[in-house]
XYZ file of C-alpha atoms in Angstrom:
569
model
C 35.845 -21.360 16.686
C 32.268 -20.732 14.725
C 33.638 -19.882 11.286
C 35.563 -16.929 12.351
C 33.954 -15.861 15.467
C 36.305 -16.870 18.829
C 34.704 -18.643 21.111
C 33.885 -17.331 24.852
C 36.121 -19.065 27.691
C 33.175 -20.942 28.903
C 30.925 -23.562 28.899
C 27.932 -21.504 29.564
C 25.116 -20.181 27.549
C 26.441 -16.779 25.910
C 23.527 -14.828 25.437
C 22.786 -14.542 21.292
C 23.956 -17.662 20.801
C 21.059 -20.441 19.978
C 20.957 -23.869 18.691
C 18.808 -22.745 15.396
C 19.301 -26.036 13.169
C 18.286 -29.249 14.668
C 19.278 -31.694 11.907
C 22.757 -29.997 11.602
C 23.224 -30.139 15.194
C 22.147 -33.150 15.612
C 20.502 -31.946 18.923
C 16.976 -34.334 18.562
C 17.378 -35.442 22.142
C 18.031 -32.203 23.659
C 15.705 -30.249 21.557
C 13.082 -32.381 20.019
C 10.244 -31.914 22.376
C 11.066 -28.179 21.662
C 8.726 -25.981 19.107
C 9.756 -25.962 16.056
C 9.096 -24.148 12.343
C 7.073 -25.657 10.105
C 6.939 -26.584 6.165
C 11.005 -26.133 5.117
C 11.701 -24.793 8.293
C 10.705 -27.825 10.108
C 14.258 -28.539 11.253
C 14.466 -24.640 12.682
C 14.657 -24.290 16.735
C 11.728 -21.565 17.230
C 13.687 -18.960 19.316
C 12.368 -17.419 21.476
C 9.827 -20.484 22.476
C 6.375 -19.241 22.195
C 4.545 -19.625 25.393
C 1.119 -21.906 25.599
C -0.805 -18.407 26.114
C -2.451 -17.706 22.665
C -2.179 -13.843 23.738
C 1.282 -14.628 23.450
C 2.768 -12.199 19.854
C 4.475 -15.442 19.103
C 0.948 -17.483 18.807
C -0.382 -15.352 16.633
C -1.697 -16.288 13.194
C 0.722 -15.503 10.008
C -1.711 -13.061 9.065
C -2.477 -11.064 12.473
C 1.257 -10.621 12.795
C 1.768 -9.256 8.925
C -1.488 -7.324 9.701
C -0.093 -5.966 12.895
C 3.278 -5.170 11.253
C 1.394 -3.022 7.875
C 0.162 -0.937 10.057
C 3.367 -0.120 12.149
C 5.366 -0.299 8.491
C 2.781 2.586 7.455
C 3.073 4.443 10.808
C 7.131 4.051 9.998
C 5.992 5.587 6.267
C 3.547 8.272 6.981
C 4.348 9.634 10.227
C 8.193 8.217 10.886
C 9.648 8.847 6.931
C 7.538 11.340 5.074
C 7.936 14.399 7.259
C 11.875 14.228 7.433
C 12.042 15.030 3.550
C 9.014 16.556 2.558
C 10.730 19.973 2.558
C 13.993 19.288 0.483
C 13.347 19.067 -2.989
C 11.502 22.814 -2.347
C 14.525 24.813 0.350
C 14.954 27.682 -2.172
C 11.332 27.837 -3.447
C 9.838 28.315 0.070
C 13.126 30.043 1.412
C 11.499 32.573 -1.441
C 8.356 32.348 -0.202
C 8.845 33.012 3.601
C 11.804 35.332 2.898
C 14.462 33.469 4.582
C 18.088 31.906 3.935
C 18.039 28.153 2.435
C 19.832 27.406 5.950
C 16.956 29.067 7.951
C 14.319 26.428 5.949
C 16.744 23.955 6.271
C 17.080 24.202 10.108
C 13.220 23.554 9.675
C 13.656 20.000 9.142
C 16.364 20.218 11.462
C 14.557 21.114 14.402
C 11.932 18.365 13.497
C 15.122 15.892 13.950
C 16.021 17.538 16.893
C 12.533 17.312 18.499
C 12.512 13.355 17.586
C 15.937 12.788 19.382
C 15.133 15.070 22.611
C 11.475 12.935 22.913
C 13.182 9.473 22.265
C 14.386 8.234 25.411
C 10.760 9.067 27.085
C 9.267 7.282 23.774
C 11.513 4.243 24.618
C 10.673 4.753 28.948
C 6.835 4.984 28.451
C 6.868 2.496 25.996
C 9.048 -0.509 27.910
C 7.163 0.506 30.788
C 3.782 0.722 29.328
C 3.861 -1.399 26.114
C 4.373 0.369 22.721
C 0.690 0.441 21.711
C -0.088 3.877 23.804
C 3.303 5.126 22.188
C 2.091 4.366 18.628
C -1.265 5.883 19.148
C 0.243 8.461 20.976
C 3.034 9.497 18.310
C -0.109 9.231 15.354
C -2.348 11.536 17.126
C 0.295 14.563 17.655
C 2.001 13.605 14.282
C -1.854 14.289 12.867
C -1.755 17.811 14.675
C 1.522 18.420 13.586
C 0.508 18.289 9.638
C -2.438 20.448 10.641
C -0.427 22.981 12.081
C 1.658 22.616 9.206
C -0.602 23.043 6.462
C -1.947 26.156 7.922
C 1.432 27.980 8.504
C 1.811 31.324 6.626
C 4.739 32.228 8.413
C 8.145 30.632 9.666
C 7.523 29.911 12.971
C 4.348 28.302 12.488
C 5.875 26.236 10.012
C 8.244 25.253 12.462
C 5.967 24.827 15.258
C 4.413 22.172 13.178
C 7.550 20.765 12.193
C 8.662 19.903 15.823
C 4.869 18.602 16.484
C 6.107 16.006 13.540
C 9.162 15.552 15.003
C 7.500 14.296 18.106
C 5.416 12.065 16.564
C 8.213 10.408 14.557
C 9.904 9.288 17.945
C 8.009 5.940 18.537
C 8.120 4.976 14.903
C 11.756 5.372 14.244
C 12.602 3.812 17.410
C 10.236 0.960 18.627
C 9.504 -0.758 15.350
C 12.624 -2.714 14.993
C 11.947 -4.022 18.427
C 8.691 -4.721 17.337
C 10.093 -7.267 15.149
C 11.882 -8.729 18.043
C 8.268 -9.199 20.098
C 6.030 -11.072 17.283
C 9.141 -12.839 14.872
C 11.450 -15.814 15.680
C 15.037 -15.496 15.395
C 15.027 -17.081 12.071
C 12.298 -14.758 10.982
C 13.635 -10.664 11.891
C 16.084 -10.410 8.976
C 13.742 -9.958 6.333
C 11.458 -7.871 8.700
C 13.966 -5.593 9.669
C 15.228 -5.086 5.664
C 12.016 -3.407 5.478
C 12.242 -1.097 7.932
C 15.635 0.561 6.659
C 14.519 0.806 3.797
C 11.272 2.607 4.830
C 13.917 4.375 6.858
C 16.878 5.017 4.585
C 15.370 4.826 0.944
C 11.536 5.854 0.715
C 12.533 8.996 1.744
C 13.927 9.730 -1.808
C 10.800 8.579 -3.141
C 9.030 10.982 -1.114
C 11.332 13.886 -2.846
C 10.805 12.550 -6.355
C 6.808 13.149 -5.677
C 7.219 16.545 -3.122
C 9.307 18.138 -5.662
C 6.797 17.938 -8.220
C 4.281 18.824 -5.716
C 5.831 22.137 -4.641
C 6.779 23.034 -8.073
C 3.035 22.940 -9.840
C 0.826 23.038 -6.161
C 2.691 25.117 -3.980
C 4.572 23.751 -0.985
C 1.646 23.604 1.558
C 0.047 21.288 -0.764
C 2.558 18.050 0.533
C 0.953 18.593 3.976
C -2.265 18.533 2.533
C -1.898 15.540 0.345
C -0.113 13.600 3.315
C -3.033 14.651 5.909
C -5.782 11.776 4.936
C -2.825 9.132 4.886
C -1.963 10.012 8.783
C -4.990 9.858 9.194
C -6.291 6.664 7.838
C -2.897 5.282 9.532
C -4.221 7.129 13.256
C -7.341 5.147 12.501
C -5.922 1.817 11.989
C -3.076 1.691 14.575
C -6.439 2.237 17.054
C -7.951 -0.778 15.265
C -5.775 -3.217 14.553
C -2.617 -2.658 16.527
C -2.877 -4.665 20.014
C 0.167 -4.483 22.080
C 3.432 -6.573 21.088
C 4.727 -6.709 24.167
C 4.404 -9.701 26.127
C 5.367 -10.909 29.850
C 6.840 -14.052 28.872
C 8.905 -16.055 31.664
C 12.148 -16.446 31.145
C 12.841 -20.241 30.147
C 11.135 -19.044 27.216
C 13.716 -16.800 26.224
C 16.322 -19.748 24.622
C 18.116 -17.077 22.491
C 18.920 -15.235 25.463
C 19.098 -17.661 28.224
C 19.421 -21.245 26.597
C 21.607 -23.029 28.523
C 21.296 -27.086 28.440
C 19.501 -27.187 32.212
C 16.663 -24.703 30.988
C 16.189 -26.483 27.783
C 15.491 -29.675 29.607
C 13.388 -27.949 31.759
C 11.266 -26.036 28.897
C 11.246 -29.549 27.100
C 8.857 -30.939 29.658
C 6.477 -27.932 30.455
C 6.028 -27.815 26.355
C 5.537 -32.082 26.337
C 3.170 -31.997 29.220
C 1.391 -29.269 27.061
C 0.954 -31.326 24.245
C 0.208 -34.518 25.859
C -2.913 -32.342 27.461
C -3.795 -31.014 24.281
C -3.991 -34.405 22.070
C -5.378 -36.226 25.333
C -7.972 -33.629 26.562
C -8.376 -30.985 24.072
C -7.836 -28.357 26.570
C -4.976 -25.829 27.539
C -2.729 -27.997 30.696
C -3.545 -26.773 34.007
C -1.629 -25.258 36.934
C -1.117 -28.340 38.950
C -0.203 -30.350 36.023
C 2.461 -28.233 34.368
C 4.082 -27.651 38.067
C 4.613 -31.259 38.324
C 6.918 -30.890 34.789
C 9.488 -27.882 36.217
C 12.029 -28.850 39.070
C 12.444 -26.662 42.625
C 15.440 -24.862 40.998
C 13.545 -22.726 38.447
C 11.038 -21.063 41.621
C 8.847 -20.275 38.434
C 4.961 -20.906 39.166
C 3.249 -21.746 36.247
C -0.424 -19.917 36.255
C -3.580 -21.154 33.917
C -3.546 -20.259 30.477
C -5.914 -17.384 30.052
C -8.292 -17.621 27.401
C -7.619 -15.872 24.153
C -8.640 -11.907 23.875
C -11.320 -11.065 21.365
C -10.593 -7.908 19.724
C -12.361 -5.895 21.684
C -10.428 -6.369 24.920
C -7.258 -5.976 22.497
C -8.352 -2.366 21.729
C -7.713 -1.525 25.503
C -4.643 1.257 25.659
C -3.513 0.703 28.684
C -2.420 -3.187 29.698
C -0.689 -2.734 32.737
C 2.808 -2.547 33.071
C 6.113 -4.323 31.670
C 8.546 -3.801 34.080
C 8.766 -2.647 37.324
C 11.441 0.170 36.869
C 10.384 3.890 37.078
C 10.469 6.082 33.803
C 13.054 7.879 34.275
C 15.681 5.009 35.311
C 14.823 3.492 31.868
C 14.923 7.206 30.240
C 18.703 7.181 31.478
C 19.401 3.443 30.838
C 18.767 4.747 26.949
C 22.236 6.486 27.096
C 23.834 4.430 29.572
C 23.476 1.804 26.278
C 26.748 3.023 24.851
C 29.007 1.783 27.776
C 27.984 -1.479 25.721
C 30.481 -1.198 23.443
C 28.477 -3.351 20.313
C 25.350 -1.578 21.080
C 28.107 2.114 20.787
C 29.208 0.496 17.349
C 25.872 -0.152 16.069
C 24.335 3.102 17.058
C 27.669 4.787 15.443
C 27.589 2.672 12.270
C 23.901 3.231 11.267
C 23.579 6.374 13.268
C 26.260 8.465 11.006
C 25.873 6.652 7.491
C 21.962 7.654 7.330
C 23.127 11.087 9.015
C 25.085 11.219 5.954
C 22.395 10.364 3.255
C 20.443 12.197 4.654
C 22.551 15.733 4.714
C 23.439 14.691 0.857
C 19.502 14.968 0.484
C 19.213 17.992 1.613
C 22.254 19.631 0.449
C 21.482 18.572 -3.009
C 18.286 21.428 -2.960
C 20.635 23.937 -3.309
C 23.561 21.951 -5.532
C 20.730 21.667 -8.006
C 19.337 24.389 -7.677
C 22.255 27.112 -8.711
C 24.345 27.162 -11.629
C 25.428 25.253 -13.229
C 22.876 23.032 -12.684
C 19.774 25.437 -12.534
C 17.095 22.892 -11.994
C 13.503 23.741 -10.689
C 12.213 22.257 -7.644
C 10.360 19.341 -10.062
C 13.903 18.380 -11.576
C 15.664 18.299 -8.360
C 12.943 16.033 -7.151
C 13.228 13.406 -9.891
C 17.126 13.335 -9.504
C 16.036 11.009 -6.099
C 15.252 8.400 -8.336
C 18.377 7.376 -8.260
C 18.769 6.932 -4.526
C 15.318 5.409 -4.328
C 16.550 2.562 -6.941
C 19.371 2.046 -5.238
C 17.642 1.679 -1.544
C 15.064 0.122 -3.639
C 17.833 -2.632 -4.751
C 19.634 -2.397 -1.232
C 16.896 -3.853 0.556
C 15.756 -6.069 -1.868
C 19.435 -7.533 -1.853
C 18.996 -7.480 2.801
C 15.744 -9.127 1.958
C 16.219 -11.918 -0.126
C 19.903 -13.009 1.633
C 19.279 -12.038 5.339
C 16.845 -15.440 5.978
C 19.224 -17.811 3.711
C 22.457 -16.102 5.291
C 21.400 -17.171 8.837
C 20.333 -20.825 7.584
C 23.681 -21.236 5.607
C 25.712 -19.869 8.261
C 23.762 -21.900 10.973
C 24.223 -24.768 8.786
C 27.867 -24.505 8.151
C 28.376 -23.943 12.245
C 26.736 -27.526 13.185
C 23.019 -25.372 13.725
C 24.508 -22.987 16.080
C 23.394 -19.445 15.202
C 26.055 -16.732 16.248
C 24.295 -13.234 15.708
C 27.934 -12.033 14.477
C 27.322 -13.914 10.720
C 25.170 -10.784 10.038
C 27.753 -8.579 10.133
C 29.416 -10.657 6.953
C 27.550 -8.269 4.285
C 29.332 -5.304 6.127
C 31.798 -5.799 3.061
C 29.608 -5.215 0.402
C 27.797 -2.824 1.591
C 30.861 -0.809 2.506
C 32.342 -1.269 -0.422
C 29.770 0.644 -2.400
C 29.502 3.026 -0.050
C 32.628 4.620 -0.327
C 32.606 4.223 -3.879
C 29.479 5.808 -4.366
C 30.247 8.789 -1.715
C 33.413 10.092 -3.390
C 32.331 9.278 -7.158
C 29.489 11.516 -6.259
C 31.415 14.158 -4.874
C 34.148 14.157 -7.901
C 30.883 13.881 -9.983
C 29.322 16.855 -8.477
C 32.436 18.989 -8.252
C 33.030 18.126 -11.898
C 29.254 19.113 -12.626
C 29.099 15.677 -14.703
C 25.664 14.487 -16.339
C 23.265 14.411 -13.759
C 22.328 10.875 -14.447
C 25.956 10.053 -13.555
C 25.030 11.577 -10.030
C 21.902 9.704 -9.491
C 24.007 6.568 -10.433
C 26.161 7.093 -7.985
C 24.121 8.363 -5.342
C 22.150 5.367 -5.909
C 25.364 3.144 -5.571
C 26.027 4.772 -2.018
C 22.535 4.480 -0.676
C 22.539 1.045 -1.909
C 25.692 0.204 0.204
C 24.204 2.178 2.759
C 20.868 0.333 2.980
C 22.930 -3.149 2.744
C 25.061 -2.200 6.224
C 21.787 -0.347 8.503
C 20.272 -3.692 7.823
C 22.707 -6.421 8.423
C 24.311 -4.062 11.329
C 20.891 -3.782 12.885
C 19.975 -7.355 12.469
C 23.686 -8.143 14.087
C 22.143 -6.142 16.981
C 18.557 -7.401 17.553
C 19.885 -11.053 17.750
C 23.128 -10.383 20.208
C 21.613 -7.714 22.511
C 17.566 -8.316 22.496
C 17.134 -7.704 26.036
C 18.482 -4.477 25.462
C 17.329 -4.302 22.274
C 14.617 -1.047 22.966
C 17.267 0.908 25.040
C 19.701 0.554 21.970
C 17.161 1.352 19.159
C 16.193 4.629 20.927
C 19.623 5.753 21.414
C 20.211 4.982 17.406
C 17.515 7.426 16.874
C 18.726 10.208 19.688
C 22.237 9.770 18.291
C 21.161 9.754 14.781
C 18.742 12.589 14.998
C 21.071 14.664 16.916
C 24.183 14.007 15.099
C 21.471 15.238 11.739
C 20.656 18.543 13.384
C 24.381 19.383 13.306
C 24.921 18.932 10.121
C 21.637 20.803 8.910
C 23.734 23.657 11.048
C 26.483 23.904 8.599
C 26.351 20.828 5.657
C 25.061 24.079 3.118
C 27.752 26.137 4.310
C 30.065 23.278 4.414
C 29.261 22.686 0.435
C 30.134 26.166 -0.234
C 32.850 26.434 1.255
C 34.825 23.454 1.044
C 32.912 21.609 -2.195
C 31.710 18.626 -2.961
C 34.857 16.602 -3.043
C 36.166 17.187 0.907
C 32.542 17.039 2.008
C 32.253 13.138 0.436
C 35.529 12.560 0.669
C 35.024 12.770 4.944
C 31.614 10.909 4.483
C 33.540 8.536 2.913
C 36.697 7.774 5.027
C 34.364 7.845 8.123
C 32.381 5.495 6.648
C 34.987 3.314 5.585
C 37.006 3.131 8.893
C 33.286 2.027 10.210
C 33.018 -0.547 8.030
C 36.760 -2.102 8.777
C 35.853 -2.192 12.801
C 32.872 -4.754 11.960
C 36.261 -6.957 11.338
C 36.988 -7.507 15.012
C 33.627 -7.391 16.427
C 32.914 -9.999 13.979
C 35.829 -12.160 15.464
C 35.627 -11.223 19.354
C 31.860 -10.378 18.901
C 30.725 -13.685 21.053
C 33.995 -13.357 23.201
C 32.495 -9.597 24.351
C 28.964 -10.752 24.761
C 30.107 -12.963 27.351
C 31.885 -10.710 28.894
C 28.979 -7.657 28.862
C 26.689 -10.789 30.195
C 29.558 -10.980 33.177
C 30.004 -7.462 33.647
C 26.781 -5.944 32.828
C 27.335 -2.252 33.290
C 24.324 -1.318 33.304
C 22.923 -3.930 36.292
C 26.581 -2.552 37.753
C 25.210 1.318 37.705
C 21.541 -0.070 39.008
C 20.170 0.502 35.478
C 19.362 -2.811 34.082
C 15.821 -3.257 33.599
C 14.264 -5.354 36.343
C 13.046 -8.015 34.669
C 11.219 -9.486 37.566
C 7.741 -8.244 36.656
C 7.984 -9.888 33.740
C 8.139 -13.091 35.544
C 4.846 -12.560 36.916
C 3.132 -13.341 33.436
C 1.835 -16.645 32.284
């Protein structure tokens, strides 16, 4: 037993599982003439193994890859975060304007949700297919259109025409950059990386209602669409420039973290020492004939010549062949078909409905704040998401700065074995403060307390929030990579979906029911959530196993074929 989590009844590799920590597993002869970290994490197993290709993501210079991920973090920001909010803070300002109900503008942003989720399992097809750079470029271009559209709307229906143009565009952010991560970072490395992305996800938004507020009130509400336009644009501009595809065909003895048994390991150890031994003896990349010598019969793996690195030019190319062999719509269904998993169902339930919920507070909280006894302008209701904001603020500065130490303690503590379920220890925390913040707010609000008592408990429940979409995502990036883009999109579908229901009723639901029974549901959902993260933390490596022996999806013919990527160097 790995502090807590049951061991699989085998002696097998279990997929997720890697031998991280070389010192505290004292694994130098099986892993030494592996790659490794440098500096303090010289003692760190890189997983995946970076290939000798320097197109490989992994080869890549600290700086490319940072560079690489600013520009998808500000496609996340400008095209993926922004739109979703932009509205709220203004519902019964341009519900004046336009002459219709606060539900009517608020089914605006809901059919921009809507239009993300019904686009997201061809965003995730075309871009496992294709690679994700067409899909970024693809998703900045119509989200440009769709704040041009926007800005020029006089009239509801051109305001929501626009709106679902955004929506569109917001697929491939919301969806592909977390498994983004998983192409350029090591194992060791996503935590941190994928922090940042909830809380682009889960908080900014709230800073984007603090400023749009103010904006609506003094400027009018077309004005946020006009202010945002030169940011998507500048962002269209550099994902063109400076985003080459992540994707990589990378053979599979590469892939440790998901196929590192002690035969492949071996095997990997000599291709990477006849690599070096060329390098420090000839100064030159090792050649076919020399590297085939290294790998036995069993791995039927032909290892080509290194290709010389791309100059950045040939990286601008859009289209760089294909990833796998599968047709579109195979991997379009293979995106739902992801919840007969049931880890990948618990993680796309977990972080699916607690942002669902944030996000209907958001919006709800237009009109709480906006009628008696509260009576606050557009401006005021704005700056009461400075609460939230702090709080996602704090929440991911708390995923950040633990998420990278957690997996070396834990690794540590485990002899260097790395079991993805340790990420899920946090859950606790995180869930704590997120019921406590959900149903203080709604006694709060039914109360009508100080409103700085509301934005300290909204920010306590976002900050819980923000704590459990990024340890419960990072759970799922490390124990399900291969399937990693399949589950991220069905987050979003799921997510997005479950978001347009509430926008349906969450208004109405206030209204009717009040504050208290609307939290109070939020918050026993999200608590009964929170307590099932107990046994998959326990049997989480026990069910790995057993997905990896009864693969569903390779049962209903929808695995991805992995074959073509074989065919890379």
């Amino acid at each position: 037993m790995g502090l807590g989590v049951l061991e699989a009844n085998t002696t097998a590799h279990v997929p997720g599982t890697v031998l991280l920590d070389q010192a505290a597993a004292h694994s130098e002869q099986q892993t030494g003439r592996l790659k490794h970290g440098t500096g303090k994490d010289s003692n760190i197993v890189l997983a995946p193994q970076p290939s000798e290709d320097p197109n490989d993501p992994l080869n890549w210079s600290w700086a490319k890859k940072h560079l690489v991920m600013a520009v998808i973090f500000f496609g996340v920001i400008v095209i993926g975060v922004v739109p979703g909010p932009l509205l709220n803070a203004g519902i019964v300002a341009i519900s004046l304007d336009l002459k219709r109900s606060p539900t009517d503008i608020a089914k605006v942003s809901g059919y921009c949700i809507l239009a993300t989720g019904a686009f997201g399992p061809f965003a995730s097809a075309f871009g496992r297919k294709y690679g994700k750079r067409p899909m970024y470029i693809f998703s900045s271009l119509i989200g440009l259109v769709g704040v041009i559209v926007s800005e020029a709307a006089v009239g509801y229906n051109t305001l929501l025409a626009g709106r679902v143009l955004q929506g569109i565009g917001i697929a491939a952010y919301e969806s592909l950059a977390v498994s983004s991560i998983g192409d350029i970072f090591f194992v060791h490395e996503r935590g941190p990386r994928v922090a940042v992305i909830i809380f682009l996800l889960a908080a900014i938004s709230n800073g984007i209602s603090i400023i749009a507020g103010v904006i609506t009130q003094h400027l009018g509400w077309h004005y946020n669409f006009h202010i945002l336009l030169p940011f998507v644009a500048l962002q269209t501009v550099a994902v063109i420039l400076f985003c080459p595809e992540t994707m990589y065909r990378r053979k599979a003895i590469y892939e440790i973290d998901t196929a590192g048994s002690e035969e492949n390991l071996e095997k990997l150890a000599k291709v990477e020492s006849a690599a070096a031994h060329h390098h420090e003896g000839h100064g030159e990349s090792p050649n076919s004939a020399d590297l085939e010598k290294t790998m036995t019969s069993t791995t039927q793996v032909s290892v080509q010549s290194i290709p010389p690195k791309k100059t950045w030019v040939q990286e601008l190319r859009v289209y760089n062949g294909t990833f796998v062999d599968d047709p579109v719509w195979k991997m379009a269904i293979a995106s739902v078909a992801i919840l007969l998993n049931v880890g990948a169902l618990y993680q796309v339930f977990m972080t699916g409905i607690i942002i669902a919920w944030y996000v209907a507070i958001a919006i709800s909280s237009g009109v709480i704040f906006a009628i008696p006894p509260y009576l606050m302008s557009s401006a005021g209701i704005g700056y009461m998401s400075v609460g939230p904001f702090i709080g996602g603020v704090l929440g991911a500065a708390f995923s950040l700065m633990t998420a990278e130490p957690l997996v070396k303690s834990m690794t540590r503590r485990n002899k260097g074995i790395y079991e993805p379920e340790f990420a899920l220890l946090p859950l606790s925390l995180g869930g704590v403060c997120s019921v406590a913040g959900l149903i203080g707010w709604g006694y709060a609000v039914d109360a009508h307390r100080s409103i700085y008592l509301v934005c300290f408990l909204w920010g306590l429940l976002l900050f819980g929030m923000t704590i459990i979409a990024s340890f419960a995502t990072q759970w799922a990036l490390d124990a399900f990579r291969q399937n990693s883009t399949e589950l991220f999109i069905m987050n979003m579908v799921f997510k997005n979906f479950f978001f347009y229901g509430l926008t349906n009723y969450v208004i109405d639901w206030y209204l009717t029911q009040g504050a208290v029974n609307m939290a109070g549901v939020m918050a026993g959902v999200t608590g009964f959530l929170c307590l099932c993260a107990i046994p998959m933390y326990v049997y989480g490596k026990k069910y790995r196993y057993y997905w990896h022996k009864h693969n569903l999806l390779q049962m209903l013919h929808l695995e991805t074929d992995h074959t073509g990527a074989e065919g890379g160097a």
